[in-house]
Coordinates of N, CA, C and O in Angstrom, one line a residue:
M1424 N 9.5 -12.7 -25.7 CA 9.3 -13.1 -24.3 C 10.5 -12.7 -23.4 O 10.2 -12.4 -22.2
S1425 N 11.7 -12.6 -23.9 CA 12.8 -12.2 -23.1 C 12.7 -10.7 -22.7 O 13.1 -10.3 -21.7
D1426 N 12.0 -9.9 -23.6 CA 11.8 -8.5 -23.3 C 10.8 -8.4 -22.1 O 11.1 -7.6 -21.2
L1427 N 9.8 -9.3 -22.1 CA 8.9 -9.3 -21.0 C 9.6 -9.6 -19.7 O 9.5 -8.9 -18.7
L1428 N 10.4 -10.7 -19.7 CA 11.1 -11.1 -18.5 C 12.1 -10.0 -18.0 O 12.2 -9.8 -16.8
S1429 N 12.8 -9.5 -19.0 CA 13.9 -8.5 -18.6 C 13.3 -7.2 -18.0 O 13.9 -6.6 -17.1
Q1430 N 12.0 -6.9 -18.4 CA 11.4 -5.6 -17.9 C 10.6 -5.9 -16.6 O 10.6 -5.1 -15.7
V1431 N 9.9 -7.0 -16.6 CA 8.9 -7.2 -15.5 C 9.5 -7.9 -14.3 O 9.2 -7.6 -13.1
E1432 N 10.4 -8.8 -14.5 CA 11.0 -9.6 -13.4 C 11.6 -8.7 -12.3 O 11.4 -8.9 -11.1
P1433 N 12.4 -7.7 -12.6 CA 13.0 -6.8 -11.6 C 11.9 -6.0 -10.8 O 12.2 -5.5 -9.7
M1434 N 10.7 -5.9 -11.4 CA 9.6 -5.1 -10.7 C 8.9 -5.9 -9.6 O 8.2 -5.3 -8.8
I1435 N 9.0 -7.2 -9.6 CA 8.2 -8.1 -8.7 C 8.4 -7.7 -7.3 O 7.3 -7.5 -6.6
P1436 N 9.6 -7.4 -6.7 CA 9.6 -7.0 -5.3 C 8.9 -5.7 -5.0 O 8.2 -5.6 -4.0
A1437 N 9.0 -4.8 -5.9 CA 8.3 -3.5 -5.8 C 6.8 -3.7 -5.9 O 6.0 -3.0 -5.1
L1438 N 6.4 -4.5 -6.8 CA 4.9 -4.8 -6.9 C 4.4 -5.4 -5.6 O 3.3 -5.1 -5.1
R1439 N 5.2 -6.3 -5.0 CA 4.8 -7.0 -3.7 C 4.7 -6.0 -2.6 O 3.8 -6.0 -1.8
R1440 N 5.7 -5.1 -2.5 CA 5.7 -4.0 -1.5 C 4.5 -3.1 -1.6 O 3.8 -2.8 -0.6
Y1441 N 4.2 -2.7 -2.8 CA 3.1 -1.8 -3.1 C 1.8 -2.5 -2.7 O 0.9 -1.9 -2.0
A1442 N 1.6 -3.8 -3.1 CA 0.4 -4.5 -2.8 C 0.2 -4.7 -1.3 O -0.8 -4.6 -0.8
H1443 N 1.3 -5.0 -0.7 CA 1.3 -5.2 0.8 C 0.9 -3.9 1.5 O 0.1 -3.9 2.4
G1444 N 1.4 -2.8 1.0 CA 1.1 -1.5 1.6 C -0.3 -1.1 1.4 O -1.0 -0.6 2.3
L1445 N -0.9 -1.5 0.3 CA -2.3 -1.1 0.0 C -3.3 -2.0 0.7 O -4.3 -1.6 1.3
L1446 N -3.0 -3.3 0.7 CA -4.0 -4.3 1.1 C -3.8 -4.7 2.6 O -4.7 -5.2 3.2
R1447 N -2.6 -4.5 3.1 CA -2.3 -4.9 4.5 C -2.5 -6.3 4.9 O -2.9 -6.7 6.0
N1448 N -2.5 -7.2 3.9 CA -2.7 -8.6 4.1 C -1.7 -9.3 3.1 O -1.9 -9.3 1.9
P1449 N -0.7 -10.0 3.7 CA 0.4 -10.6 2.8 C -0.2 -11.6 1.8 O 0.2 -11.6 0.6
E1450 N -1.1 -12.5 2.2 CA -1.6 -13.5 1.3 C -2.5 -12.9 0.2 O -2.3 -13.2 -1.0
T1451 N -3.3 -11.9 0.5 CA -4.1 -11.2 -0.5 C -3.2 -10.5 -1.4 O -3.4 -10.4 -2.6
A1452 N -2.2 -9.8 -0.9 CA -1.3 -9.0 -1.7 C -0.6 -9.9 -2.7 O -0.4 -9.5 -3.9
D1453 N -0.1 -11.0 -2.2 CA 0.6 -12.0 -3.1 C -0.4 -12.5 -4.2 O 0.0 -12.6 -5.4
D1454 N -1.6 -12.7 -3.9 CA -2.6 -13.1 -4.9 C -2.8 -12.1 -5.9 O -2.9 -12.3 -7.1
I1455 N -2.9 -10.8 -5.5 CA -3.1 -9.7 -6.4 C -1.9 -9.5 -7.3 O -2.0 -9.3 -8.5
V1456 N -0.7 -9.7 -6.8 CA 0.5 -9.6 -7.6 C 0.5 -10.7 -8.7 O 0.8 -10.5 -9.8
Q1457 N 0.1 -11.9 -8.3 CA 0.1 -13.0 -9.2 C -1.0 -12.7 -10.3 O -0.7 -12.9 -11.5
D1458 N -2.1 -12.2 -9.9 CA -3.2 -11.8 -10.9 C -2.6 -10.8 -11.8 O -2.9 -10.8 -13.1
C1459 N -1.9 -9.8 -11.3 CA -1.3 -8.7 -12.1 C -0.3 -9.3 -13.1 O -0.4 -9.0 -14.3
L1460 N 0.5 -10.2 -12.7 CA 1.5 -10.8 -13.6 C 0.8 -11.6 -14.7 O 1.3 -11.6 -15.8
E1461 N -0.2 -12.3 -14.3 CA -1.0 -13.0 -15.3 C -1.5 -12.1 -16.4 O -1.4 -12.3 -17.6
K1462 N -2.1 -10.9 -16.0 CA -2.6 -9.9 -16.9 C -1.5 -9.3 -17.8 O -1.7 -9.1 -19.0
V1463 N -0.4 -9.1 -17.1 CA 0.8 -8.5 -17.9 C 1.2 -9.5 -19.0 O 1.4 -9.1 -20.1
V1464 N 1.4 -10.8 -18.6 CA 1.8 -11.7 -19.6 C 0.8 -11.9 -20.7 O 1.2 -11.9 -21.9
S1465 N -0.5 -12.0 -20.4 CA -1.5 -12.2 -21.4 C -1.7 -10.9 -22.3 O -2.2 -11.1 -23.4
N1466 N -1.4 -9.7 -21.8 CA -1.7 -8.5 -22.5 C -0.4 -7.8 -22.9 O -0.4 -6.6 -23.3
W1467 N 0.8 -8.4 -22.9 CA 2.0 -7.8 -23.1 C 2.1 -7.1 -24.5 O 2.6 -6.0 -24.6
S1468 N 1.5 -7.7 -25.5 CA 1.5 -7.2 -26.8 C 0.6 -5.9 -27.0 O 0.8 -5.2 -27.9
R1469 N -0.3 -5.7 -26.1 CA -1.2 -4.6 -26.1 C -0.7 -3.3 -25.5 O -1.4 -2.3 -25.6
R1470 N 0.4 -3.4 -24.7 CA 0.9 -2.2 -24.0 C 1.2 -1.1 -25.0 O 1.6 -1.4 -26.2
R1471 N 1.0 0.1 -24.6 CA 1.2 1.3 -25.5 C 2.6 1.9 -25.4 O 3.2 2.4 -26.4
D1472 N 3.1 1.9 -24.2 CA 4.4 2.6 -23.9 C 5.5 1.6 -23.9 O 5.4 0.4 -23.7
E1473 N 6.7 2.2 -24.0 CA 7.9 1.4 -23.8 C 8.2 1.3 -22.3 O 8.8 0.4 -21.9
N1474 N 7.6 2.2 -21.5 CA 7.8 2.2 -20.1 C 6.8 1.2 -19.5 O 5.6 1.6 -19.3
A1475 N 7.2 0.0 -19.3 CA 6.3 -1.0 -18.8 C 6.0 -0.8 -17.3 O 4.9 -1.3 -16.8
R1476 N 6.8 -0.1 -16.6 CA 6.7 0.1 -15.1 C 5.3 0.7 -14.8 O 4.6 0.2 -14.0
S1477 N 5.0 1.8 -15.4 CA 3.7 2.5 -15.2 C 2.6 1.6 -15.5 O 1.6 1.6 -14.8
W1478 N 2.7 1.0 -16.6 CA 1.6 0.1 -17.1 C 1.3 -1.0 -16.1 O 0.2 -1.3 -15.7
V1479 N 2.4 -1.7 -15.6 CA 2.3 -2.8 -14.7 C 1.7 -2.3 -13.4 O 0.8 -2.9 -12.8
F1480 N 2.2 -1.2 -12.9 CA 1.7 -0.7 -11.6 C 0.3 -0.2 -11.7 O -0.5 -0.3 -10.7
T1481 N -0.1 0.2 -12.9 CA -1.5 0.6 -13.1 C -2.4 -0.6 -13.0 O -3.5 -0.6 -12.3
I1482 N -2.0 -1.7 -13.6 CA -2.8 -3.0 -13.5 C -2.9 -3.4 -12.1 O -3.9 -3.7 -11.6
L1483 N -1.7 -3.4 -11.3 CA -1.7 -3.8 -9.9 C -2.6 -2.9 -9.1 O -3.4 -3.4 -8.3
H1484 N -2.5 -1.6 -9.3 CA -3.3 -0.7 -8.5 C -4.8 -0.9 -8.8 O -5.6 -1.0 -7.8
N1485 N -5.2 -1.1 -10.0 CA -6.6 -1.3 -10.3 C -7.1 -2.6 -9.7 O -8.2 -2.7 -9.1
L1486 N -6.3 -3.7 -9.7 CA -6.7 -5.0 -9.1 C -6.8 -4.8 -7.6 O -7.7 -5.4 -7.0
A1487 N -5.9 -4.1 -7.0 CA -5.9 -3.9 -5.5 C -7.1 -3.1 -5.1 O -7.8 -3.4 -4.1
I1488 N -7.5 -2.0 -5.9 CA -8.6 -1.2 -5.5 C -9.9 -2.1 -5.7 O -10.8 -2.0 -4.8
N1489 N -10.0 -2.9 -6.7 CA -11.1 -3.8 -6.9 C -11.3 -4.7 -5.7 O -12.4 -5.0 -5.2
R1490 N -10.1 -5.2 -5.2 CA -10.2 -6.2 -4.1 C -10.6 -5.4 -2.8 O -11.4 -5.9 -2.0
L1491 N -10.1 -4.2 -2.6 CA -10.5 -3.4 -1.4 C -12.0 -3.1 -1.5 O -12.7 -3.2 -0.5
R1492 N -12.6 -2.9 -2.7 CA -14.0 -2.6 -2.8 C -14.8 -3.9 -2.5 O -15.8 -3.8 -1.9
Q1493 N -14.3 -5.0 -3.0 CA -15.0 -6.3 -2.7 C -14.9 -6.6 -1.2 O -16.0 -7.0 -0.6
D1494 N -13.8 -6.4 -0.6 CA -13.7 -6.6 0.9 C -14.6 -5.6 1.7 O -15.1 -6.0 2.7
A1495 N -14.8 -4.4 1.2 CA -15.6 -3.5 1.9 C -17.1 -3.9 1.8 O -17.9 -3.7 2.7
R1496 N -17.5 -4.5 0.6 CA -18.8 -5.0 0.5 C -19.1 -6.2 1.4 O -20.2 -6.4 1.9
R1497 N -18.1 -7.0 1.5 CA -18.1 -8.2 2.4 C -17.7 -7.7 3.8 O -17.0 -6.7 3.9
S1498 N -18.2 -8.3 4.8 CA -17.8 -7.9 6.1 C -16.4 -8.3 6.4 O -16.0 -9.4 6.0
G1499 N -15.6 -7.5 7.0 CA -14.2 -7.8 7.4 C -14.1 -8.5 8.7 O -13.0 -8.7 9.2
M1500 N -15.2 -8.9 9.2 CA -15.1 -9.6 10.5 C -14.7 -11.1 10.4 O -15.1 -11.7 9.4
V1501 N -13.9 -11.5 11.3 CA -13.4 -12.9 11.3 C -13.7 -13.4 12.7 O -13.4 -12.8 13.7
P1502 N -14.3 -14.6 12.8 CA -14.5 -15.2 14.1 C -13.2 -15.3 14.9 O -12.1 -15.6 14.3
L1503 N -13.3 -15.1 16.2 CA -12.1 -15.2 17.0 C -11.3 -16.5 16.9 O -10.1 -16.6 16.9
D1504 N -12.1 -17.6 16.8 CA -11.5 -18.9 16.7 C -10.7 -19.1 15.4 O -9.8 -19.9 15.3
D1505 N -11.0 -18.3 14.3 CA -10.3 -18.4 13.1 C -9.1 -17.5 13.0 O -8.4 -17.6 12.0
M1506 N -8.9 -16.7 14.0 CA -7.7 -15.8 14.0 C -6.4 -16.6 14.2 O -6.4 -17.5 15.0
P1507 N -5.4 -16.3 13.4 CA -4.1 -17.0 13.6 C -3.6 -16.7 15.0 O -3.7 -15.6 15.5
E1508 N -2.9 -17.7 15.6 CA -2.4 -17.5 17.0 C -1.3 -16.4 17.0 O -0.5 -16.4 16.1
G1509 N -1.3 -15.6 17.9 CA -0.3 -14.5 18.0 C -0.6 -13.2 17.4 O 0.1 -12.3 17.5
T1510 N -1.7 -13.1 16.7 CA -2.1 -11.9 16.0 C -2.7 -10.9 17.0 O -2.8 -9.7 16.7
A1511 N -3.2 -11.4 18.1 CA -3.9 -10.5 19.1 C -2.9 -9.8 20.0 O -3.2 -8.9 20.7
S1512 N -1.6 -10.2 20.0 CA -0.6 -9.6 20.8 C 0.6 -9.2 20.0 O 0.8 -9.7 18.9
I1513 N 1.3 -8.2 20.5 CA 2.5 -7.7 19.8 C 3.7 -8.0 20.7 O 3.7 -7.6 21.9
A1514 N 4.7 -8.6 20.1 CA 5.9 -8.9 20.9 C 6.6 -7.6 21.2 O 6.6 -6.6 20.5
A1515 N 7.3 -7.5 22.4 CA 8.0 -6.4 22.8 C 9.2 -6.2 21.9 O 9.8 -7.2 21.4
G1516 N 9.6 -5.0 21.7 CA 10.8 -4.7 20.8 C 11.5 -3.5 21.2 O 11.1 -2.8 22.2
Q1517 N 12.5 -3.1 20.5 CA 13.2 -1.9 20.7 C 12.5 -0.7 20.2 O 11.5 -0.8 19.5
E1518 N 13.0 0.5 20.6 CA 12.3 1.7 20.3 C 12.1 1.9 18.8 O 11.1 2.4 18.3
N1519 N 13.1 1.6 17.9 CA 13.0 1.8 16.5 C 11.9 0.9 15.9 O 11.1 1.3 15.1
M1520 N 11.8 -0.3 16.4 CA 10.8 -1.2 16.0 C 9.4 -0.7 16.3 O 8.5 -0.7 15.5
L1521 N 9.3 -0.1 17.5 CA 8.0 0.5 18.0 C 7.7 1.7 17.1 O 6.5 1.9 16.7
F1522 N 8.7 2.5 16.8 CA 8.4 3.7 16.0 C 8.0 3.2 14.6 O 7.1 3.8 14.0
G1523 N 8.7 2.2 14.1 CA 8.3 1.7 12.7 C 6.9 1.1 12.7 O 6.2 1.4 11.8
Q1524 N 6.5 0.5 13.8 CA 5.1 0.0 13.9 C 4.2 1.2 14.0 O 3.1 1.1 13.4
D1525 N 4.6 2.3 14.7 CA 3.7 3.5 14.7 C 3.6 4.1 13.3 O 2.5 4.5 13.0
V1526 N 4.6 4.1 12.6 CA 4.6 4.7 11.2 C 3.7 3.8 10.4 O 2.8 4.3 9.6
L1527 N 3.8 2.5 10.4 CA 3.0 1.6 9.6 C 1.5 1.8 10.0 O 0.6 1.8 9.2
A1528 N 1.3 1.8 11.3 CA -0.1 2.0 11.8 C -0.7 3.4 11.4 O -1.9 3.5 11.0
A1529 N 0.2 4.4 11.4 CA -0.3 5.7 10.9 C -0.6 5.7 9.4 O -1.6 6.3 9.0
I1530 N 0.2 5.0 8.6 CA 0.0 4.9 7.2 C -1.3 4.1 7.0 O -2.1 4.5 6.1
E1531 N -1.6 3.1 7.8 CA -2.9 2.4 7.6 C -4.1 3.2 7.9 O -5.2 3.0 7.4
R1532 N -3.9 4.3 8.8 CA -5.0 5.2 9.1 C -5.3 6.2 8.0 O -6.4 6.8 8.0
L1533 N -4.4 6.3 7.1 CA -4.6 7.3 6.0 C -5.7 6.8 5.1 O -5.9 5.6 4.9
P1534 N -6.4 7.7 4.4 CA -7.4 7.3 3.4 C -6.7 6.5 2.3 O -5.5 6.8 2.0
P1535 N -7.4 5.6 1.6 CA -6.7 4.9 0.5 C -6.1 5.7 -0.6 O -5.0 5.4 -1.0
D1536 N -6.7 6.8 -1.0 CA -6.0 7.6 -2.0 C -4.7 8.3 -1.5 O -3.7 8.4 -2.2
H1537 N -4.7 8.7 -0.2 CA -3.5 9.3 0.3 C -2.4 8.2 0.5 O -1.2 8.4 0.3
R1538 N -2.9 7.0 1.0 CA -1.9 5.9 1.2 C -1.3 5.5 -0.1 O -0.1 5.2 -0.1
S1539 N -2.1 5.3 -1.1 CA -1.5 4.9 -2.4 C -0.5 5.9 -3.0 O 0.6 5.5 -3.4
I1540 N -0.8 7.2 -2.9 CA 0.2 8.2 -3.3 C 1.5 8.1 -2.5 O 2.5 8.1 -3.1
L1541 N 1.3 8.1 -1.2 CA 2.5 8.0 -0.3 C 3.4 6.8 -0.6 O 4.6 6.9 -0.7
L1542 N 2.8 5.6 -0.8 CA 3.5 4.4 -1.1 C 4.2 4.5 -2.5 O 5.4 4.1 -2.6
L1543 N 3.5 5.0 -3.5 CA 4.1 5.0 -4.8 C 5.3 6.0 -4.9 O 6.3 5.7 -5.5
I1544 N 5.1 7.2 -4.3 CA 6.2 8.2 -4.4 C 7.3 7.9 -3.4 O 8.5 7.9 -3.8
T1545 N 7.0 7.6 -2.2 CA 8.1 7.5 -1.2 C 8.7 6.1 -1.1 O 9.9 6.0 -1.0
V1546 N 7.9 5.1 -1.2 CA 8.5 3.7 -1.1 C 8.9 3.2 -2.4 O 10.0 2.7 -2.5
E1547 N 8.1 3.3 -3.4 CA 8.5 2.8 -4.8 C 9.3 3.8 -5.6 O 9.7 3.4 -6.7
D1548 N 9.5 5.0 -5.1 CA 10.3 6.0 -5.8 C 9.9 6.3 -7.2 O 10.7 6.4 -8.1
L1549 N 8.6 6.3 -7.4 CA 8.1 6.7 -8.7 C 8.1 8.2 -8.9 O 7.9 8.9 -7.9
S1550 N 8.1 8.7 -10.1 CA 8.0 10.1 -10.3 C 6.5 10.5 -10.2 O 5.6 9.7 -10.2
Y1551 N 6.3 11.8 -10.1 CA 4.9 12.3 -10.0 C 4.1 11.9 -11.2 O 3.0 11.5 -11.2
A1552 N 4.8 12.0 -12.4 CA 4.1 11.7 -13.7 C 3.8 10.2 -13.7 O 2.7 9.9 -14.2
E1553 N 4.7 9.3 -13.3 CA 4.4 7.9 -13.3 C 3.2 7.6 -12.3 O 2.3 6.8 -12.6
A1554 N 3.2 8.2 -11.1 CA 2.1 8.0 -10.2 C 0.8 8.5 -10.7 O -0.2 7.9 -10.6
A1555 N 0.9 9.6 -11.4 CA -0.3 10.2 -12.0 C -0.9 9.2 -13.1 O -2.1 9.0 -13.2
T1556 N 0.0 8.7 -13.9 CA -0.4 7.7 -14.9 C -1.0 6.5 -14.2 O -2.1 6.0 -14.7
I1557 N -0.4 6.0 -13.2 CA -0.9 4.7 -12.5 C -2.3 5.0 -11.9 O -3.2 4.1 -12.1
L1558 N -2.5 6.1 -11.3 CA -3.7 6.4 -10.6 C -4.8 7.1 -11.5 O -5.9 7.4 -11.0
S1559 N -4.4 7.4 -12.7 CA -5.3 8.1 -13.7 C -5.8 9.4 -13.1 O -7.0 9.7 -13.1
I1560 N -4.9 10.2 -12.6 CA -5.2 11.5 -12.1 C -4.1 12.5 -12.6 O -3.0 12.1 -13.0
P1561 N -4.4 13.8 -12.6 CA -3.4 14.8 -13.0 C -2.3 14.9 -12.1 O -2.4 14.6 -10.9
V1562 N -1.1 15.4 -12.6 CA 0.1 15.5 -11.8 C -0.1 16.5 -10.6 O 0.4 16.2 -9.5
G1563 N -0.9 17.5 -10.9 CA -1.2 18.5 -9.8 C -1.9 17.8 -8.6 O -1.7 18.1 -7.5
T1564 N -2.8 16.9 -9.0 CA -3.5 16.2 -7.9 C -2.6 15.3 -7.1 O -2.7 15.2 -5.9
V1565 N -1.7 14.7 -7.8 CA -0.7 13.8 -7.2 C 0.1 14.7 -6.1 O 0.3 14.3 -5.0
M1566 N 0.5 15.9 -6.5 CA 1.3 16.7 -5.6 C 0.5 17.2 -4.4 O 1.0 17.1 -3.3
S1567 N -0.7 17.6 -4.7 CA -1.6 18.0 -3.6 C -1.9 16.9 -2.6 O -1.9 17.1 -1.4
R1568 N -2.3 15.7 -3.2 CA -2.6 14.6 -2.3 C -1.4 14.1 -1.5 O -1.5 13.8 -0.4
L1569 N -0.2 14.2 -2.2 CA 1.0 13.8 -1.4 C 1.3 14.8 -0.3 O 1.6 14.3 0.8
A1570 N 1.1 16.0 -0.5 CA 1.3 17.0 0.5 C 0.3 16.8 1.7 O 0.7 16.8 2.8
R1571 N -0.9 16.6 1.3 CA -1.9 16.3 2.3 C -1.6 15.0 3.1 O -1.8 14.9 4.3
A1572 N -1.2 14.0 2.4 CA -0.9 12.7 3.0 C 0.3 12.8 4.0 O 0.2 12.3 5.1
R1573 N 1.3 13.6 3.6 CA 2.5 13.8 4.4 C 2.1 14.6 5.7 O 2.5 14.3 6.8
E1574 N 1.3 15.6 5.5 CA 0.8 16.4 6.6 C -0.1 15.6 7.6 O 0.1 15.6 8.8
Q1575 N -1.0 14.8 7.0 CA -1.8 14.0 7.8 C -1.0 12.9 8.6 O -1.2 12.6 9.8
L1576 N 0.0 12.3 7.9 CA 0.9 11.3 8.6 C 1.6 12.0 9.7 O 1.7 11.4 10.8
R1577 N 2.2 13.2 9.5 CA 2.9 13.9 10.5 C 2.0 14.2 11.7 O 2.3 14.0 12.9
T1578 N 0.7 14.6 11.4 CA -0.2 14.9 12.5 C -0.5 13.7 13.3 O -0.6 13.7 14.5
I1579 N -0.7 12.6 12.6 CA -1.0 11.3 13.3 C 0.1 10.9 14.2 O -0.1 10.5 15.4
L1580 N 1.3 11.0 13.7 CA 2.5 10.6 14.5 C 2.8 11.5 15.6 O 3.3 11.1 16.7
E1581 N 2.5 12.8 15.5 CA 2.8 13.7 16.5 C 1.7 13.8 17.6 O 1.9 14.3 18.7
S1582 N 0.5 13.3 17.3 CA -0.6 13.4 18.2 C -0.4 12.4 19.3 O 0.1 11.3 19.1
K1583 N -0.8 12.8 20.5 CA -0.7 11.9 21.7 C -2.1 11.6 22.0 O -3.1 12.4 21.9
P1584 N -2.4 10.4 22.6 CA -3.7 10.0 23.0 C -4.2 11.0 24.1 O -3.4 11.5 24.9
V1585 N -5.5 11.2 24.1 CA -6.1 12.1 25.1 C -5.8 11.6 26.5 O -5.9 10.4 26.8
G1586 N -5.4 12.6 27.4 CA -5.2 12.2 28.8 C -3.8 11.8 29.1 O -3.6 11.3 30.2
T1587 N -2.9 11.8 28.2 CA -1.6 11.4 28.5 C -0.7 12.6 29.0 O -1.0 13.7 28.6
S1588 N 0.2 12.4 29.8 CA 1.1 13.4 30.3 C 2.2 13.7 29.2 O 2.4 12.9 28.4
T1589 N 2.8 14.8 29.3 CA 3.9 15.1 28.4 C 5.2 14.5 28.7 O 6.1 14.4 27.9
S1590 N 5.3 13.9 29.9 CA 6.6 13.3 30.2 C 6.3 11.8 30.6 O 5.2 11.5 31.1
G1591 N 7.3 11.0 30.4 CA 7.1 9.6 30.8 C 6.4 8.8 29.7 O 5.9 9.3 28.7
P1592 N 6.5 7.5 29.8 CA 5.9 6.6 28.8 C 4.4 6.6 28.8 O 3.8 6.9 29.8
Y1593 N 3.9 6.3 27.7 CA 2.4 6.2 27.5 C 2.0 4.8 27.9 O 2.5 3.8 27.3
I1594 N 1.1 4.7 28.9 CA 0.6 3.4 29.2 C -0.9 3.4 29.1 O -1.6 4.3 29.6
R1595 N -1.5 2.4 28.4 CA -2.9 2.4 28.2 C -3.5 1.2 28.9 O -2.9 0.1 28.8
R1596 N -4.6 1.4 29.5 CA -5.3 0.3 30.2 C -6.4 -0.2 29.3 O -7.2 0.5 28.8
V1597 N -6.4 -1.5 29.0 CA -7.4 -2.1 28.2 C -8.3 -3.0 29.0 O -7.8 -3.8 29.8
K1598 N -9.6 -2.8 28.9 CA -10.5 -3.6 29.7 C -11.0 -4.8 28.9 O -11.2 -4.7 27.8

């Protein structure tokens, strides 16, 4: 049991970050991490590798993808009255905060397979081989998807909304 704790406990923050990045919902992400940890504890003796990190991230990834599929089958609509207060508006912030929000929004616009590769490699600092194991794809596919994800992210961040001028701030009118 101490082996389990010593290997898995340091991974929990990374698991939470990856789940938050994939699911974009803190409560759901925390639920998925908890489900993942339950599976890890109950199946610890069945793992094949000494490298528990890939195994644990694979479990988390599969649980997250299953949740995304469930949510896609169910409607993602929420009645306006059920929305938490303050989610409809964004507080003003400094330029870095706005750029950070732009990056996060751009990552959310990526397809799920590109988003998961980008998060595993750049945020969680996994190797290509570890990411390939987690996603059950060849290493070459990891590299090509990562390249496409980075290119698509760059394109999204560099694109300007139609009809904006090249100088001055971008102001959008919402009706």
